[in-house]
PDB file of C-alpha atoms in Angstrom:
ATOM      1  CA  MET A   1      12.467  -4.951  40.285  1.00 88.00           C
ATOM      2  CA  ASN A   2      13.356  -8.537  39.460  1.00 92.00           C
ATOM      3  CA  THR A   3      16.752  -9.630  38.127  1.00 94.00           C
ATOM      4  CA  GLN A   4      15.650  -9.975  34.499  1.00 95.00           C
ATOM      5  CA  ALA A   5      14.111  -6.506  34.447  1.00 96.00           C
ATOM      6  CA  GLY A   6      17.174  -5.041  36.145  1.00 96.00           C
ATOM      7  CA  LEU A   7      19.503  -6.591  33.588  1.00 97.00           C
ATOM      8  CA  LEU A   8      17.368  -5.284  30.728  1.00 98.00           C
ATOM      9  CA  VAL A   9      17.502  -1.775  32.209  1.00 98.00           C
ATOM     10  CA  LEU A  10      21.282  -2.087  32.591  1.00 98.00           C
ATOM     11  CA  PHE A  11      21.759  -3.180  28.980  1.00 98.00           C
ATOM     12  CA  ALA A  12      19.301  -0.561  27.717  1.00 98.00           C
ATOM     13  CA  GLY A  13      21.427   2.042  29.472  1.00 98.00           C
ATOM     14  CA  LEU A  14      24.551   0.697  27.801  1.00 98.00           C
ATOM     15  CA  ALA A  15      22.819   0.688  24.409  1.00 98.00           C
ATOM     16  CA  GLY A  16      21.684   4.282  24.927  1.00 98.00           C
ATOM     17  CA  ALA A  17      25.187   5.372  25.917  1.00 98.00           C
ATOM     18  CA  ALA A  18      26.665   3.601  22.886  1.00 98.00           C
ATOM     19  CA  GLY A  19      24.088   5.324  20.697  1.00 98.00           C
ATOM     20  CA  VAL A  20      25.038   8.744  22.014  1.00 97.00           C
ATOM     21  CA  ALA A  21      28.741   7.958  21.475  1.00 96.00           C
ATOM     22  CA  LEU A  22      28.124   6.823  17.887  1.00 96.00           C
ATOM     23  CA  ALA A  23      25.959   9.882  17.228  1.00 96.00           C
ATOM     24  CA  ALA A  24      28.763  12.141  18.444  1.00 95.00           C
ATOM     25  CA  MET A  25      31.268  10.367  16.212  1.00 94.00           C
ATOM     26  CA  GLY A  26      28.894  10.442  13.237  1.00 93.00           C
ATOM     27  CA  ALA A  27      28.191  14.159  13.690  1.00 92.00           C
ATOM     28  CA  HIS A  28      31.726  14.951  12.615  1.00 86.00           C
ATOM     29  CA  GLY A  29      30.923  13.695   9.118  1.00 77.00           C
ATOM     30  CA  GLY A  30      33.454  12.285   6.741  1.00 82.00           C
ATOM     31  CA  ASP A  31      34.204   8.607   7.130  1.00 88.00           C
ATOM     32  CA  THR A  32      32.123   8.335  10.323  1.00 90.00           C
ATOM     33  CA  ALA A  33      28.847   9.770   8.946  1.00 89.00           C
ATOM     34  CA  GLY A  34      27.576   6.190   8.558  1.00 92.00           C
ATOM     35  CA  LEU A  35      27.402   5.895  12.346  1.00 96.00           C
ATOM     36  CA  THR A  36      24.299   8.059  12.663  1.00 95.00           C
ATOM     37  CA  ILE A  37      21.851   5.328  11.613  1.00 96.00           C
ATOM     38  CA  PRO A  38      23.086   2.733  14.125  1.00 97.00           C
ATOM     39  CA  ALA A  39      23.207   5.519  16.741  1.00 97.00           C
ATOM     40  CA  HIS A  40      19.545   6.357  16.203  1.00 97.00           C
ATOM     41  CA  PHE A  41      18.545   2.696  16.330  1.00 98.00           C
ATOM     42  CA  LEU A  42      20.466   2.159  19.579  1.00 98.00           C
ATOM     43  CA  ILE A  43      18.946   5.200  21.279  1.00 98.00           C
ATOM     44  CA  MET A  44      15.439   4.421  20.035  1.00 98.00           C
ATOM     45  CA  HIS A  45      15.536   0.786  21.105  1.00 98.00           C
ATOM     46  CA  ALA A  46      17.155   1.608  24.452  1.00 98.00           C
ATOM     47  CA  ALA A  47      14.209   3.883  25.224  1.00 98.00           C
ATOM     48  CA  ALA A  48      11.750   1.302  23.912  1.00 98.00           C
ATOM     49  CA  VAL A  49      13.207  -1.415  26.140  1.00 98.00           C
ATOM     50  CA  LEU A  50      12.874   0.873  29.178  1.00 98.00           C
ATOM     51  CA  GLY A  51       9.206   1.318  28.253  1.00 98.00           C
ATOM     52  CA  VAL A  52       8.716  -2.410  27.766  1.00 98.00           C
ATOM     53  CA  VAL A  53      10.273  -3.101  31.174  1.00 98.00           C
ATOM     54  CA  ALA A  54       7.990  -0.504  32.781  1.00 97.00           C
ATOM     55  CA  VAL A  55       4.964  -2.208  31.226  1.00 97.00           C
ATOM     56  CA  ALA A  56       6.262  -5.652  32.231  1.00 97.00           C
ATOM     57  CA  LEU A  57       6.582  -4.586  35.864  1.00 96.00           C
ATOM     58  CA  ARG A  58       2.881  -3.668  35.916  1.00 95.00           C
ATOM     59  CA  ALA A  59       1.671  -6.659  33.888  1.00 94.00           C
ATOM     60  CA  ASP A  60       0.174  -9.777  35.392  1.00 90.00           C
ATOM     61  CA  ARG A  61       2.199 -11.863  32.930  1.00 88.00           C
ATOM     62  CA  SER A  62       5.524 -10.154  32.400  1.00 93.00           C
ATOM     63  CA  CYS A  63       7.666 -12.895  30.847  1.00 94.00           C
ATOM     64  CA  ILE A  64       6.815 -12.223  27.181  1.00 96.00           C
ATOM     65  CA  PHE A  65       7.313  -8.482  27.668  1.00 97.00           C
ATOM     66  CA  LEU A  66      10.742  -9.147  29.169  1.00 97.00           C
ATOM     67  CA  LEU A  67      11.567 -11.582  26.370  1.00 98.00           C
ATOM     68  CA  ALA A  68      10.562  -8.910  23.844  1.00 98.00           C
ATOM     69  CA  GLY A  69      12.952  -6.433  25.452  1.00 98.00           C
ATOM     70  CA  PHE A  70      15.768  -8.961  25.364  1.00 98.00           C
ATOM     71  CA  VAL A  71      15.097  -9.811  21.710  1.00 98.00           C
ATOM     72  CA  MET A  72      15.063  -6.096  20.812  1.00 98.00           C
ATOM     73  CA  LEU A  73      18.431  -5.563  22.504  1.00 98.00           C
ATOM     74  CA  VAL A  74      19.991  -8.550  20.747  1.00 98.00           C
ATOM     75  CA  GLY A  75      18.655  -7.333  17.411  1.00 98.00           C
ATOM     76  CA  VAL A  76      19.797  -3.734  17.798  1.00 98.00           C
ATOM     77  CA  THR A  77      23.220  -4.910  18.957  1.00 98.00           C
ATOM     78  CA  LEU A  78      23.669  -7.057  15.856  1.00 98.00           C
ATOM     79  CA  PHE A  79      22.271  -4.443  13.480  1.00 98.00           C
ATOM     80  CA  SER A  80      24.085  -1.438  14.910  1.00 98.00           C
ATOM     81  CA  GLY A  81      27.252  -3.350  15.712  1.00 97.00           C
ATOM     82  CA  ASP A  82      27.577  -4.609  12.155  1.00 98.00           C
ATOM     83  CA  ILE A  83      27.015  -1.190  10.588  1.00 97.00           C
ATOM     84  CA  ALA A  84      29.369   0.503  13.074  1.00 96.00           C
ATOM     85  CA  MET A  85      32.054  -2.103  12.495  1.00 96.00           C
ATOM     86  CA  ARG A  86      31.767  -1.746   8.715  1.00 96.00           C
ATOM     87  CA  THR A  87      31.972   2.041   9.038  1.00 95.00           C
ATOM     88  CA  LEU A  88      34.953   2.055  11.387  1.00 93.00           C
ATOM     89  CA  SER A  89      37.012  -0.898  10.162  1.00 95.00           C
ATOM     90  CA  GLY A  90      35.550  -2.035   6.858  1.00 94.00           C
ATOM     91  CA  ASP A  91      34.882  -5.489   8.346  1.00 96.00           C
ATOM     92  CA  ARG A  92      31.594  -7.116   9.338  1.00 95.00           C
ATOM     93  CA  LEU A  93      30.602  -8.834  12.564  1.00 95.00           C
ATOM     94  CA  PHE A  94      29.657 -11.852  10.442  1.00 96.00           C
ATOM     95  CA  PRO A  95      27.821 -12.312   7.123  1.00 96.00           C
ATOM     96  CA  MET A  96      24.193 -11.164   7.309  1.00 97.00           C
ATOM     97  CA  ALA A  97      24.580  -9.714  10.846  1.00 98.00           C
ATOM     98  CA  ALA A  98      22.713  -6.490  10.017  1.00 97.00           C
ATOM     99  CA  PRO A  99      19.739  -8.195   8.300  1.00 98.00           C
ATOM    100  CA  ILE A 100      19.537 -10.782  11.083  1.00 98.00           C
ATOM    101  CA  GLY A 101      19.634  -7.958  13.612  1.00 98.00           C
ATOM    102  CA  GLY A 102      16.902  -6.065  11.773  1.00 98.00           C
ATOM    103  CA  SER A 103      14.709  -9.156  11.623  1.00 98.00           C
ATOM    104  CA  THR A 104      15.356  -9.781  15.302  1.00 98.00           C
ATOM    105  CA  MET A 105      14.282  -6.222  16.164  1.00 98.00           C
ATOM    106  CA  MET A 106      11.050  -6.769  14.215  1.00 98.00           C
ATOM    107  CA  LEU A 107      10.498 -10.003  16.142  1.00 98.00           C
ATOM    108  CA  GLY A 108      10.977  -8.088  19.400  1.00 98.00           C
ATOM    109  CA  TRP A 109       8.336  -5.556  18.403  1.00 98.00           C
ATOM    110  CA  ALA A 110       5.966  -8.375  17.370  1.00 98.00           C
ATOM    111  CA  LEU A 111       6.507  -9.985  20.773  1.00 98.00           C
ATOM    112  CA  VAL A 112       5.457  -6.717  22.423  1.00 98.00           C
ATOM    113  CA  GLY A 113       2.181  -6.935  20.533  1.00 97.00           C
ATOM    114  CA  ILE A 114       1.731 -10.607  21.404  1.00 97.00           C
ATOM    115  CA  ALA A 115       2.455  -9.889  25.067  1.00 97.00           C
ATOM    116  CA  ALA A 116      -0.105  -7.072  25.051  1.00 96.00           C
ATOM    117  CA  LEU A 117      -2.758  -9.319  23.505  1.00 96.00           C
ATOM    118  CA  ARG A 118      -1.988 -12.049  26.001  1.00 94.00           C
ATOM    119  CA  GLU A 119      -2.332  -9.554  28.842  1.00 93.00           C
ATOM    120  CA  LEU A 120      -5.626  -8.202  27.509  1.00 91.00           C
ATOM    121  CA  PHE A 121      -7.153 -11.639  27.086  1.00 89.00           C
ATOM    122  CA  ALA A 122      -5.930 -12.797  30.491  1.00 85.00           C
ATOM    123  CA  ARG A 123      -7.617  -9.829  32.168  1.00 75.00           C
ATOM    124  CA  ARG A 124     -10.908 -10.559  30.412  1.00 77.00           C
ATOM    125  CA  ALA A 125     -11.006 -14.130  31.653  1.00 63.00           C
TER     126      ALA A 125
END
C-alpha cells in the first residue's frame, strides 16, 4: 500500500471511530440527538473511502480515486464537524461549513465516477 492510500485508510478509521462515538452520544437523546446525522455521514463515508482505496489499489490509474477519497473525507469532516459543534456548543466551525462540506462530499462522489470512467476508457485503448 502506498503512503497516500495508507493515510486515507488511517483517516477513514478515525472518521469511522468518530461516527460511532457521535452515534453513541446521540442515542441518549435530549440535547445530543442532533449528533445522529453527522454520525451516520461519518460512518458511511469512512466505509466508502475504504472501498475507494481498495478500488484505487487495483486500478491502473489510481490518483483520481485517491483524490476522491481525500475530498470525501474533507467534506464529511466539515459537514459533520459543523453540525456536531453546533449541537454540542451552539457555535459553528465557520459560516457555511456544513453546506461547503456537503458540496465537497458530492464532489468526492463525482470524482469517483470520473475516475471510473477514466479507468474504463484507459483499458479500452
